[in-house]
Amino acid sequence: MTESYAQFCTVARGAEALCERWTPLLVRELLCGSKRFNDLHRGVPRMSTSLLAQRLRHLEDIGVVRRTREGKVWEYGLTEAGEALRPIVMALGHWGARWIGSRLRDDELDAGLLMWDMRRFACIKEFPSRTVIIHFSFRDARSGEGNWWLVVEHGVADLCRDDPGRELTLVVDATVRALTEVWTGDRTPREVINSRDLRVDGPAQDAKDLWRWLGTSAFAGTRRAALERQ
């Protein structure tokens, strides 16, 4: 830390430790289970790798993160102090869902981050025992981020940037905004389908089950409740 509030107040000292740009999002990624440097970077793709390394060192220094060697790679995990941040981070997310909502600018939409979030929170137990391969085709994603494949088999979800070359279960054709708004709870699948901002191609039952398989963001319920109160 290069600056200080110069106050004994623990709110000030806690903010100094954790409220630098990107640090709360890095803690979020660790709470979500990311352990390796590349996985952490996938959760904060617009953060430079040098800054990510710097923030990780800072979190180690203050006792929030513990780094351990696993074979040839380093893994990062939360200490007891880091895990104690879970209710704080979750509360911040629920506050944002209730009082800020999406209101997303176009430059805040990110197909890669959306797909990474959906992969790690996919409701694996809801998927059928057979292999499921879903091709997500985004009409308006940034260059190189228009196509993603979610492969779920043997109880594991994998996200591919390249066509796995296997038979598809479903194809989801959508704008990034439409699928993001379904994920965050701002719109329902029916709404985005009726508006033609999203289309699901494939067997009717699988298309119906898709939304149960994918689930929604951890904060979507709060967002939907806020919309119902309006």
JSON list of C-alpha atoms in Angstrom, two decimals:
[
{"chain": "A", "resi": 1, "resn": "MET", "atom": "CA", "xyz": [0.00, 0.00, 0.00]},
{"chain": "A", "resi": 2, "resn": "THR", "atom": "CA", "xyz": [1.34, 3.43, -0.98]},
{"chain": "A", "resi": 3, "resn": "GLU", "atom": "CA", "xyz": [-1.37, 5.55, 0.63]},
{"chain": "A", "resi": 4, "resn": "SER", "atom": "CA", "xyz": [-3.07, 5.49, 3.99]},
{"chain": "A", "resi": 5, "resn": "TYR", "atom": "CA", "xyz": [-6.15, 7.08, 5.49]},
{"chain": "A", "resi": 6, "resn": "ALA", "atom": "CA", "xyz": [-4.03, 7.65, 8.59]},
{"chain": "A", "resi": 7, "resn": "GLN", "atom": "CA", "xyz": [-6.88, 6.67, 10.88]},
{"chain": "A", "resi": 8, "resn": "PHE", "atom": "CA", "xyz": [-7.03, 4.07, 13.63]},
{"chain": "A", "resi": 9, "resn": "CYS", "atom": "CA", "xyz": [-10.63, 3.22, 12.61]},
{"chain": "A", "resi": 10, "resn": "THR", "atom": "CA", "xyz": [-10.80, -0.42, 11.54]},
{"chain": "A", "resi": 11, "resn": "VAL", "atom": "CA", "xyz": [-13.11, 0.50, 8.63]},
{"chain": "A", "resi": 12, "resn": "ALA", "atom": "CA", "xyz": [-10.29, 2.68, 7.29]},
{"chain": "A", "resi": 13, "resn": "ARG", "atom": "CA", "xyz": [-7.66, 0.01, 7.90]},
{"chain": "A", "resi": 14, "resn": "GLY", "atom": "CA", "xyz": [-9.81, -2.71, 6.34]},
{"chain": "A", "resi": 15, "resn": "ALA", "atom": "CA", "xyz": [-10.45, -0.52, 3.30]},
{"chain": "A", "resi": 16, "resn": "GLU", "atom": "CA", "xyz": [-6.73, 0.13, 2.94]},
{"chain": "A", "resi": 17, "resn": "ALA", "atom": "CA", "xyz": [-6.09, -3.59, 2.90]},
{"chain": "A", "resi": 18, "resn": "LEU", "atom": "CA", "xyz": [-8.85, -4.72, 0.57]},
{"chain": "A", "resi": 19, "resn": "CYS", "atom": "CA", "xyz": [-10.36, -1.89, -1.44]},
{"chain": "A", "resi": 20, "resn": "GLU", "atom": "CA", "xyz": [-7.69, -1.21, -4.04]},
{"chain": "A", "resi": 21, "resn": "ARG", "atom": "CA", "xyz": [-8.95, -1.61, -7.60]},
{"chain": "A", "resi": 22, "resn": "TRP", "atom": "CA", "xyz": [-9.38, -5.29, -8.56]},
{"chain": "A", "resi": 23, "resn": "THR", "atom": "CA", "xyz": [-8.63, -6.64, -5.07]},
{"chain": "A", "resi": 24, "resn": "PRO", "atom": "CA", "xyz": [-12.27, -7.35, -4.10]},
{"chain": "A", "resi": 25, "resn": "LEU", "atom": "CA", "xyz": [-12.79, -9.14, -7.43]},
{"chain": "A", "resi": 26, "resn": "LEU", "atom": "CA", "xyz": [-9.67, -11.21, -6.86]},
{"chain": "A", "resi": 27, "resn": "VAL", "atom": "CA", "xyz": [-11.01, -12.21, -3.45]},
{"chain": "A", "resi": 28, "resn": "ARG", "atom": "CA", "xyz": [-14.30, -13.08, -5.18]},
{"chain": "A", "resi": 29, "resn": "GLU", "atom": "CA", "xyz": [-12.46, -15.43, -7.54]},
{"chain": "A", "resi": 30, "resn": "LEU", "atom": "CA", "xyz": [-10.68, -17.14, -4.66]},
{"chain": "A", "resi": 31, "resn": "LEU", "atom": "CA", "xyz": [-13.98, -17.54, -2.81]},
{"chain": "A", "resi": 32, "resn": "CYS", "atom": "CA", "xyz": [-15.45, -19.11, -5.96]},
{"chain": "A", "resi": 33, "resn": "GLY", "atom": "CA", "xyz": [-12.75, -21.77, -5.90]},
{"chain": "A", "resi": 34, "resn": "SER", "atom": "CA", "xyz": [-10.15, -20.58, -8.42]},
{"chain": "A", "resi": 35, "resn": "LYS", "atom": "CA", "xyz": [-6.70, -21.64, -7.23]},
{"chain": "A", "resi": 36, "resn": "ARG", "atom": "CA", "xyz": [-4.23, -21.29, -10.08]},
{"chain": "A", "resi": 37, "resn": "PHE", "atom": "CA", "xyz": [-2.91, -18.07, -11.56]},
{"chain": "A", "resi": 38, "resn": "ASN", "atom": "CA", "xyz": [-4.43, -18.63, -15.02]},
{"chain": "A", "resi": 39, "resn": "ASP", "atom": "CA", "xyz": [-7.83, -19.52, -13.58]},
{"chain": "A", "resi": 40, "resn": "LEU", "atom": "CA", "xyz": [-7.76, -16.40, -11.42]},
{"chain": "A", "resi": 41, "resn": "HIS", "atom": "CA", "xyz": [-6.91, -14.34, -14.48]},
{"chain": "A", "resi": 42, "resn": "ARG", "atom": "CA", "xyz": [-9.85, -15.82, -16.40]},
{"chain": "A", "resi": 43, "resn": "GLY", "atom": "CA", "xyz": [-12.11, -14.39, -13.72]},
{"chain": "A", "resi": 44, "resn": "VAL", "atom": "CA", "xyz": [-10.57, -10.91, -14.04]},
{"chain": "A", "resi": 45, "resn": "PRO", "atom": "CA", "xyz": [-9.56, -10.92, -17.74]},
{"chain": "A", "resi": 46, "resn": "ARG", "atom": "CA", "xyz": [-9.10, -7.16, -18.00]},
{"chain": "A", "resi": 47, "resn": "MET", "atom": "CA", "xyz": [-6.60, -7.10, -15.16]},
{"chain": "A", "resi": 48, "resn": "SER", "atom": "CA", "xyz": [-2.97, -7.25, -16.28]},
{"chain": "A", "resi": 49, "resn": "THR", "atom": "CA", "xyz": [-1.02, -10.31, -15.20]},
{"chain": "A", "resi": 50, "resn": "SER", "atom": "CA", "xyz": [1.63, -8.12, -13.55]},
{"chain": "A", "resi": 51, "resn": "LEU", "atom": "CA", "xyz": [-1.01, -6.36, -11.44]},
{"chain": "A", "resi": 52, "resn": "LEU", "atom": "CA", "xyz": [-2.61, -9.70, -10.60]},
{"chain": "A", "resi": 53, "resn": "ALA", "atom": "CA", "xyz": [0.73, -10.98, -9.31]},
{"chain": "A", "resi": 54, "resn": "GLN", "atom": "CA", "xyz": [1.18, -7.78, -7.30]},
{"chain": "A", "resi": 55, "resn": "ARG", "atom": "CA", "xyz": [-2.26, -8.03, -5.70]},
{"chain": "A", "resi": 56, "resn": "LEU", "atom": "CA", "xyz": [-1.71, -11.69, -4.83]},
{"chain": "A", "resi": 57, "resn": "ARG", "atom": "CA", "xyz": [1.54, -10.79, -3.09]},
{"chain": "A", "resi": 58, "resn": "HIS", "atom": "CA", "xyz": [-0.27, -8.07, -1.16]},
{"chain": "A", "resi": 59, "resn": "LEU", "atom": "CA", "xyz": [-2.99, -10.49, -0.05]},
{"chain": "A", "resi": 60, "resn": "GLU", "atom": "CA", "xyz": [-0.28, -12.93, 1.07]},
{"chain": "A", "resi": 61, "resn": "ASP", "atom": "CA", "xyz": [1.47, -10.19, 3.01]},
{"chain": "A", "resi": 62, "resn": "ILE", "atom": "CA", "xyz": [-1.67, -9.28, 4.98]},
{"chain": "A", "resi": 63, "resn": "GLY", "atom": "CA", "xyz": [-2.52, -12.92, 5.70]},
{"chain": "A", "resi": 64, "resn": "VAL", "atom": "CA", "xyz": [-5.57, -13.29, 3.45]},
{"chain": "A", "resi": 65, "resn": "VAL", "atom": "CA", "xyz": [-4.02, -15.68, 0.91]},
{"chain": "A", "resi": 66, "resn": "ARG", "atom": "CA", "xyz": [-1.73, -18.67, 1.32]},
{"chain": "A", "resi": 67, "resn": "ARG", "atom": "CA", "xyz": [0.41, -19.87, -1.60]},
{"chain": "A", "resi": 68, "resn": "THR", "atom": "CA", "xyz": [1.40, -23.54, -1.83]},
{"chain": "A", "resi": 69, "resn": "ARG", "atom": "CA", "xyz": [3.36, -25.62, -4.33]},
{"chain": "A", "resi": 70, "resn": "GLU", "atom": "CA", "xyz": [1.40, -28.32, -6.11]},
{"chain": "A", "resi": 71, "resn": "GLY", "atom": "CA", "xyz": [3.75, -30.25, -8.36]},
{"chain": "A", "resi": 72, "resn": "LYS", "atom": "CA", "xyz": [5.22, -27.75, -10.80]},
{"chain": "A", "resi": 73, "resn": "VAL", "atom": "CA", "xyz": [2.67, -24.99, -10.22]},
{"chain": "A", "resi": 74, "resn": "TRP", "atom": "CA", "xyz": [1.70, -22.65, -7.42]},
{"chain": "A", "resi": 75, "resn": "GLU", "atom": "CA", "xyz": [-1.81, -22.66, -6.02]},
{"chain": "A", "resi": 76, "resn": "TYR", "atom": "CA", "xyz": [-3.48, -19.90, -4.04]},
{"chain": "A", "resi": 77, "resn": "GLY", "atom": "CA", "xyz": [-6.00, -20.46, -1.28]},
{"chain": "A", "resi": 78, "resn": "LEU", "atom": "CA", "xyz": [-7.70, -18.37, 1.34]},
{"chain": "A", "resi": 79, "resn": "THR", "atom": "CA", "xyz": [-6.57, -18.41, 4.93]},
{"chain": "A", "resi": 80, "resn": "GLU", "atom": "CA", "xyz": [-9.05, -18.27, 7.79]},
{"chain": "A", "resi": 81, "resn": "ALA", "atom": "CA", "xyz": [-8.92, -14.47, 7.50]},
{"chain": "A", "resi": 82, "resn": "GLY", "atom": "CA", "xyz": [-9.64, -14.71, 3.78]},
{"chain": "A", "resi": 83, "resn": "GLU", "atom": "CA", "xyz": [-12.55, -17.10, 4.21]},
{"chain": "A", "resi": 84, "resn": "ALA", "atom": "CA", "xyz": [-14.01, -14.68, 6.77]},
{"chain": "A", "resi": 85, "resn": "LEU", "atom": "CA", "xyz": [-14.49, -12.24, 3.88]},
{"chain": "A", "resi": 86, "resn": "ARG", "atom": "CA", "xyz": [-17.13, -14.49, 2.27]},
{"chain": "A", "resi": 87, "resn": "PRO", "atom": "CA", "xyz": [-20.20, -12.89, 3.94]},
{"chain": "A", "resi": 88, "resn": "ILE", "atom": "CA", "xyz": [-18.80, -9.42, 3.17]},
{"chain": "A", "resi": 89, "resn": "VAL", "atom": "CA", "xyz": [-18.29, -10.16, -0.52]},
{"chain": "A", "resi": 90, "resn": "MET", "atom": "CA", "xyz": [-21.66, -11.88, -0.79]},
{"chain": "A", "resi": 91, "resn": "ALA", "atom": "CA", "xyz": [-23.38, -8.97, 0.94]},
{"chain": "A", "resi": 92, "resn": "LEU", "atom": "CA", "xyz": [-21.77, -6.55, -1.51]},
{"chain": "A", "resi": 93, "resn": "GLY", "atom": "CA", "xyz": [-23.03, -8.64, -4.42]},
{"chain": "A", "resi": 94, "resn": "HIS", "atom": "CA", "xyz": [-26.56, -8.81, -3.05]},
{"chain": "A", "resi": 95, "resn": "TRP", "atom": "CA", "xyz": [-26.52, -5.05, -2.38]},
{"chain": "A", "resi": 96, "resn": "GLY", "atom": "CA", "xyz": [-25.47, -4.42, -5.97]},
{"chain": "A", "resi": 97, "resn": "ALA", "atom": "CA", "xyz": [-28.16, -6.76, -7.29]},
{"chain": "A", "resi": 98, "resn": "ARG", "atom": "CA", "xyz": [-30.87, -5.02, -5.30]},
{"chain": "A", "resi": 99, "resn": "TRP", "atom": "CA", "xyz": [-29.91, -1.36, -5.62]},
{"chain": "A", "resi": 100, "resn": "ILE", "atom": "CA", "xyz": [-27.84, -1.12, -8.80]},
{"chain": "A", "resi": 101, "resn": "GLY", "atom": "CA", "xyz": [-29.05, -4.01, -10.93]},
{"chain": "A", "resi": 102, "resn": "SER", "atom": "CA", "xyz": [-27.59, -4.51, -14.36]},
{"chain": "A", "resi": 103, "resn": "ARG", "atom": "CA", "xyz": [-27.70, -1.09, -15.97]},
{"chain": "A", "resi": 104, "resn": "LEU", "atom": "CA", "xyz": [-24.77, -2.37, -17.96]},
{"chain": "A", "resi": 105, "resn": "ARG", "atom": "CA", "xyz": [-22.90, -0.22, -20.43]},
{"chain": "A", "resi": 106, "resn": "ASP", "atom": "CA", "xyz": [-21.87, -1.96, -23.64]},
{"chain": "A", "resi": 107, "resn": "ASP", "atom": "CA", "xyz": [-18.22, -1.87, -22.55]},
{"chain": "A", "resi": 108, "resn": "GLU", "atom": "CA", "xyz": [-19.13, -3.78, -19.38]},
{"chain": "A", "resi": 109, "resn": "LEU", "atom": "CA", "xyz": [-20.46, -6.79, -21.31]},
{"chain": "A", "resi": 110, "resn": "ASP", "atom": "CA", "xyz": [-17.94, -9.61, -21.50]},
{"chain": "A", "resi": 111, "resn": "ALA", "atom": "CA", "xyz": [-18.77, -12.93, -23.17]},
{"chain": "A", "resi": 112, "resn": "GLY", "atom": "CA", "xyz": [-15.67, -14.64, -21.79]},
{"chain": "A", "resi": 113, "resn": "LEU", "atom": "CA", "xyz": [-16.33, -13.68, -18.18]},
{"chain": "A", "resi": 114, "resn": "LEU", "atom": "CA", "xyz": [-20.00, -14.63, -18.57]},
{"chain": "A", "resi": 115, "resn": "MET", "atom": "CA", "xyz": [-19.14, -18.09, -19.90]},
{"chain": "A", "resi": 116, "resn": "TRP", "atom": "CA", "xyz": [-16.50, -18.64, -17.20]},
{"chain": "A", "resi": 117, "resn": "ASP", "atom": "CA", "xyz": [-19.06, -17.76, -14.53]},
{"chain": "A", "resi": 118, "resn": "MET", "atom": "CA", "xyz": [-21.68, -20.04, -16.08]},
{"chain": "A", "resi": 119, "resn": "ARG", "atom": "CA", "xyz": [-19.24, -22.93, -16.31]},
{"chain": "A", "resi": 120, "resn": "ARG", "atom": "CA", "xyz": [-18.23, -22.87, -12.69]},
{"chain": "A", "resi": 121, "resn": "PHE", "atom": "CA", "xyz": [-21.78, -22.47, -11.38]},
{"chain": "A", "resi": 122, "resn": "ALA", "atom": "CA", "xyz": [-23.52, -24.85, -13.78]},
{"chain": "A", "resi": 123, "resn": "CYS", "atom": "CA", "xyz": [-25.93, -27.13, -11.89]},
{"chain": "A", "resi": 124, "resn": "ILE", "atom": "CA", "xyz": [-24.05, -30.34, -12.66]},
{"chain": "A", "resi": 125, "resn": "LYS", "atom": "CA", "xyz": [-26.51, -32.53, -10.74]},
{"chain": "A", "resi": 126, "resn": "GLU", "atom": "CA", "xyz": [-29.32, -31.30, -13.00]},
{"chain": "A", "resi": 127, "resn": "PHE", "atom": "CA", "xyz": [-27.63, -32.46, -16.20]},
{"chain": "A", "resi": 128, "resn": "PRO", "atom": "CA", "xyz": [-28.54, -35.87, -17.64]},
{"chain": "A", "resi": 129, "resn": "SER", "atom": "CA", "xyz": [-26.08, -38.75, -17.32]},
{"chain": "A", "resi": 130, "resn": "ARG", "atom": "CA", "xyz": [-25.30, -38.56, -21.05]},
{"chain": "A", "resi": 131, "resn": "THR", "atom": "CA", "xyz": [-22.75, -36.12, -22.44]},
{"chain": "A", "resi": 132, "resn": "VAL", "atom": "CA", "xyz": [-24.15, -32.66, -23.09]},
{"chain": "A", "resi": 133, "resn": "ILE", "atom": "CA", "xyz": [-22.43, -30.24, -25.46]},
{"chain": "A", "resi": 134, "resn": "ILE", "atom": "CA", "xyz": [-23.86, -26.74, -25.81]},
{"chain": "A", "resi": 135, "resn": "HIS", "atom": "CA", "xyz": [-22.57, -24.32, -28.41]},
{"chain": "A", "resi": 136, "resn": "PHE", "atom": "CA", "xyz": [-22.98, -20.66, -27.42]},
{"chain": "A", "resi": 137, "resn": "SER", "atom": "CA", "xyz": [-22.83, -18.34, -30.42]},
{"chain": "A", "resi": 138, "resn": "PHE", "atom": "CA", "xyz": [-22.80, -14.62, -29.59]},
{"chain": "A", "resi": 139, "resn": "ARG", "atom": "CA", "xyz": [-23.92, -12.23, -32.31]},
{"chain": "A", "resi": 140, "resn": "ASP", "atom": "CA", "xyz": [-22.17, -9.19, -30.89]},
{"chain": "A", "resi": 141, "resn": "ALA", "atom": "CA", "xyz": [-19.17, -10.42, -28.89]},
{"chain": "A", "resi": 142, "resn": "ARG", "atom": "CA", "xyz": [-15.73, -8.93, -29.24]},
{"chain": "A", "resi": 143, "resn": "SER", "atom": "CA", "xyz": [-13.45, -10.45, -31.87]},
{"chain": "A", "resi": 144, "resn": "GLY", "atom": "CA", "xyz": [-12.39, -13.96, -30.93]},
{"chain": "A", "resi": 145, "resn": "GLU", "atom": "CA", "xyz": [-15.08, -14.35, -28.24]},
{"chain": "A", "resi": 146, "resn": "GLY", "atom": "CA", "xyz": [-18.12, -15.16, -30.36]},
{"chain": "A", "resi": 147, "resn": "ASN", "atom": "CA", "xyz": [-18.12, -18.95, -29.95]},
{"chain": "A", "resi": 148, "resn": "TRP", "atom": "CA", "xyz": [-17.89, -21.12, -26.85]},
{"chain": "A", "resi": 149, "resn": "TRP", "atom": "CA", "xyz": [-18.66, -24.76, -26.14]},
{"chain": "A", "resi": 150, "resn": "LEU", "atom": "CA", "xyz": [-19.79, -26.00, -22.73]},
{"chain": "A", "resi": 151, "resn": "VAL", "atom": "CA", "xyz": [-19.07, -29.72, -22.41]},
{"chain": "A", "resi": 152, "resn": "VAL", "atom": "CA", "xyz": [-20.55, -31.59, -19.46]},
{"chain": "A", "resi": 153, "resn": "GLU", "atom": "CA", "xyz": [-19.70, -35.26, -19.02]},
{"chain": "A", "resi": 154, "resn": "HIS", "atom": "CA", "xyz": [-18.81, -37.57, -16.15]},
{"chain": "A", "resi": 155, "resn": "GLY", "atom": "CA", "xyz": [-19.97, -34.95, -13.68]},
{"chain": "A", "resi": 156, "resn": "VAL", "atom": "CA", "xyz": [-17.51, -32.31, -14.88]},
{"chain": "A", "resi": 157, "resn": "ALA", "atom": "CA", "xyz": [-18.10, -29.09, -16.85]},
{"chain": "A", "resi": 158, "resn": "ASP", "atom": "CA", "xyz": [-15.44, -27.93, -19.27]},
{"chain": "A", "resi": 159, "resn": "LEU", "atom": "CA", "xyz": [-15.40, -24.72, -21.31]},
{"chain": "A", "resi": 160, "resn": "CYS", "atom": "CA", "xyz": [-13.84, -24.80, -24.78]},
{"chain": "A", "resi": 161, "resn": "ARG", "atom": "CA", "xyz": [-12.86, -21.97, -27.09]},
{"chain": "A", "resi": 162, "resn": "ASP", "atom": "CA", "xyz": [-12.45, -24.38, -30.03]},
{"chain": "A", "resi": 163, "resn": "ASP", "atom": "CA", "xyz": [-15.07, -26.64, -31.53]},
{"chain": "A", "resi": 164, "resn": "PRO", "atom": "CA", "xyz": [-14.68, -30.06, -29.86]},
{"chain": "A", "resi": 165, "resn": "GLY", "atom": "CA", "xyz": [-15.91, -31.65, -33.09]},
{"chain": "A", "resi": 166, "resn": "ARG", "atom": "CA", "xyz": [-18.59, -33.74, -31.42]},
{"chain": "A", "resi": 167, "resn": "GLU", "atom": "CA", "xyz": [-22.35, -33.93, -31.80]},
{"chain": "A", "resi": 168, "resn": "LEU", "atom": "CA", "xyz": [-24.06, -30.92, -30.28]},
{"chain": "A", "resi": 169, "resn": "THR", "atom": "CA", "xyz": [-26.92, -31.16, -27.83]},
{"chain": "A", "resi": 170, "resn": "LEU", "atom": "CA", "xyz": [-28.04, -27.53, -28.19]},
{"chain": "A", "resi": 171, "resn": "VAL", "atom": "CA", "xyz": [-27.05, -24.32, -29.90]},
{"chain": "A", "resi": 172, "resn": "VAL", "atom": "CA", "xyz": [-27.70, -21.05, -28.08]},
{"chain": "A", "resi": 173, "resn": "ASP", "atom": "CA", "xyz": [-27.66, -18.04, -30.41]},
{"chain": "A", "resi": 174, "resn": "ALA", "atom": "CA", "xyz": [-27.83, -14.79, -28.44]},
{"chain": "A", "resi": 175, "resn": "THR", "atom": "CA", "xyz": [-26.59, -11.30, -27.84]},
{"chain": "A", "resi": 176, "resn": "VAL", "atom": "CA", "xyz": [-24.14, -11.02, -24.96]},
{"chain": "A", "resi": 177, "resn": "ARG", "atom": "CA", "xyz": [-26.52, -8.65, -23.19]},
{"chain": "A", "resi": 178, "resn": "ALA", "atom": "CA", "xyz": [-29.50, -11.01, -23.44]},
{"chain": "A", "resi": 179, "resn": "LEU", "atom": "CA", "xyz": [-27.72, -14.00, -21.91]},
{"chain": "A", "resi": 180, "resn": "THR", "atom": "CA", "xyz": [-26.06, -11.80, -19.29]},
{"chain": "A", "resi": 181, "resn": "GLU", "atom": "CA", "xyz": [-29.44, -10.41, -18.25]},
{"chain": "A", "resi": 182, "resn": "VAL", "atom": "CA", "xyz": [-30.87, -13.91, -17.90]},
{"chain": "A", "resi": 183, "resn": "TRP", "atom": "CA", "xyz": [-27.85, -14.95, -15.83]},
{"chain": "A", "resi": 184, "resn": "THR", "atom": "CA", "xyz": [-28.13, -11.93, -13.52]},
{"chain": "A", "resi": 185, "resn": "GLY", "atom": "CA", "xyz": [-31.90, -12.16, -13.11]},
{"chain": "A", "resi": 186, "resn": "ASP", "atom": "CA", "xyz": [-32.83, -8.99, -14.98]},
{"chain": "A", "resi": 187, "resn": "ARG", "atom": "CA", "xyz": [-34.83, -10.89, -17.60]},
{"chain": "A", "resi": 188, "resn": "THR", "atom": "CA", "xyz": [-36.35, -14.34, -17.88]},
{"chain": "A", "resi": 189, "resn": "PRO", "atom": "CA", "xyz": [-35.52, -16.86, -20.61]},
{"chain": "A", "resi": 190, "resn": "ARG", "atom": "CA", "xyz": [-39.05, -16.43, -21.98]},
{"chain": "A", "resi": 191, "resn": "GLU", "atom": "CA", "xyz": [-38.56, -12.66, -22.26]},
{"chain": "A", "resi": 192, "resn": "VAL", "atom": "CA", "xyz": [-35.32, -12.86, -24.22]},
{"chain": "A", "resi": 193, "resn": "ILE", "atom": "CA", "xyz": [-36.66, -15.62, -26.47]},
{"chain": "A", "resi": 194, "resn": "ASN", "atom": "CA", "xyz": [-39.87, -13.71, -27.20]},
{"chain": "A", "resi": 195, "resn": "SER", "atom": "CA", "xyz": [-37.84, -10.59, -28.01]},
{"chain": "A", "resi": 196, "resn": "ARG", "atom": "CA", "xyz": [-35.67, -12.66, -30.37]},
{"chain": "A", "resi": 197, "resn": "ASP", "atom": "CA", "xyz": [-32.55, -11.59, -28.52]},
{"chain": "A", "resi": 198, "resn": "LEU", "atom": "CA", "xyz": [-31.88, -15.28, -27.88]},
{"chain": "A", "resi": 199, "resn": "ARG", "atom": "CA", "xyz": [-32.72, -18.52, -29.65]},
{"chain": "A", "resi": 200, "resn": "VAL", "atom": "CA", "xyz": [-32.18, -22.13, -28.55]},
{"chain": "A", "resi": 201, "resn": "ASP", "atom": "CA", "xyz": [-31.94, -24.78, -31.27]},
{"chain": "A", "resi": 202, "resn": "GLY", "atom": "CA", "xyz": [-32.16, -28.47, -30.49]},
{"chain": "A", "resi": 203, "resn": "PRO", "atom": "CA", "xyz": [-34.56, -31.06, -29.07]},
{"chain": "A", "resi": 204, "resn": "ALA", "atom": "CA", "xyz": [-37.53, -29.36, -27.38]},
{"chain": "A", "resi": 205, "resn": "GLN", "atom": "CA", "xyz": [-37.10, -31.08, -24.01]},
{"chain": "A", "resi": 206, "resn": "ASP", "atom": "CA", "xyz": [-33.39, -30.28, -23.87]},
{"chain": "A", "resi": 207, "resn": "ALA", "atom": "CA", "xyz": [-34.11, -26.68, -24.80]},
{"chain": "A", "resi": 208, "resn": "LYS", "atom": "CA", "xyz": [-36.63, -26.51, -21.97]},
{"chain": "A", "resi": 209, "resn": "ASP", "atom": "CA", "xyz": [-34.21, -28.13, -19.49]},
{"chain": "A", "resi": 210, "resn": "LEU", "atom": "CA", "xyz": [-31.34, -25.84, -20.48]},
{"chain": "A", "resi": 211, "resn": "TRP", "atom": "CA", "xyz": [-32.22, -23.17, -17.93]},
{"chain": "A", "resi": 212, "resn": "ARG", "atom": "CA", "xyz": [-32.45, -25.71, -15.12]},
{"chain": "A", "resi": 213, "resn": "TRP", "atom": "CA", "xyz": [-29.06, -27.08, -16.13]},
{"chain": "A", "resi": 214, "resn": "LEU", "atom": "CA", "xyz": [-27.36, -23.69, -16.25]},
{"chain": "A", "resi": 215, "resn": "GLY", "atom": "CA", "xyz": [-28.98, -22.11, -13.21]},
{"chain": "A", "resi": 216, "resn": "THR", "atom": "CA", "xyz": [-28.31, -18.43, -12.57]},
{"chain": "A", "resi": 217, "resn": "SER", "atom": "CA", "xyz": [-25.90, -16.13, -10.78]},
{"chain": "A", "resi": 218, "resn": "ALA", "atom": "CA", "xyz": [-25.75, -16.38, -6.99]},
{"chain": "A", "resi": 219, "resn": "PHE", "atom": "CA", "xyz": [-27.31, -12.91, -6.88]},
{"chain": "A", "resi": 220, "resn": "ALA", "atom": "CA", "xyz": [-30.06, -13.42, -9.47]},
{"chain": "A", "resi": 221, "resn": "GLY", "atom": "CA", "xyz": [-32.73, -14.18, -6.87]},
{"chain": "A", "resi": 222, "resn": "THR", "atom": "CA", "xyz": [-32.05, -10.88, -5.14]},
{"chain": "A", "resi": 223, "resn": "ARG", "atom": "CA", "xyz": [-32.28, -9.05, -8.45]},
{"chain": "A", "resi": 224, "resn": "ARG", "atom": "CA", "xyz": [-35.59, -10.69, -9.39]},
{"chain": "A", "resi": 225, "resn": "ALA", "atom": "CA", "xyz": [-37.04, -9.86, -5.96]},
{"chain": "A", "resi": 226, "resn": "ALA", "atom": "CA", "xyz": [-35.96, -6.23, -6.41]},
{"chain": "A", "resi": 227, "resn": "LEU", "atom": "CA", "xyz": [-37.67, -6.06, -9.81]},
{"chain": "A", "resi": 228, "resn": "GLU", "atom": "CA", "xyz": [-40.87, -7.50, -8.35]},
{"chain": "A", "resi": 229, "resn": "ARG", "atom": "CA", "xyz": [-40.91, -4.75, -5.73]},
{"chain": "A", "resi": 230, "resn": "GLN", "atom": "CA", "xyz": [-40.74, -2.02, -8.36]}
]
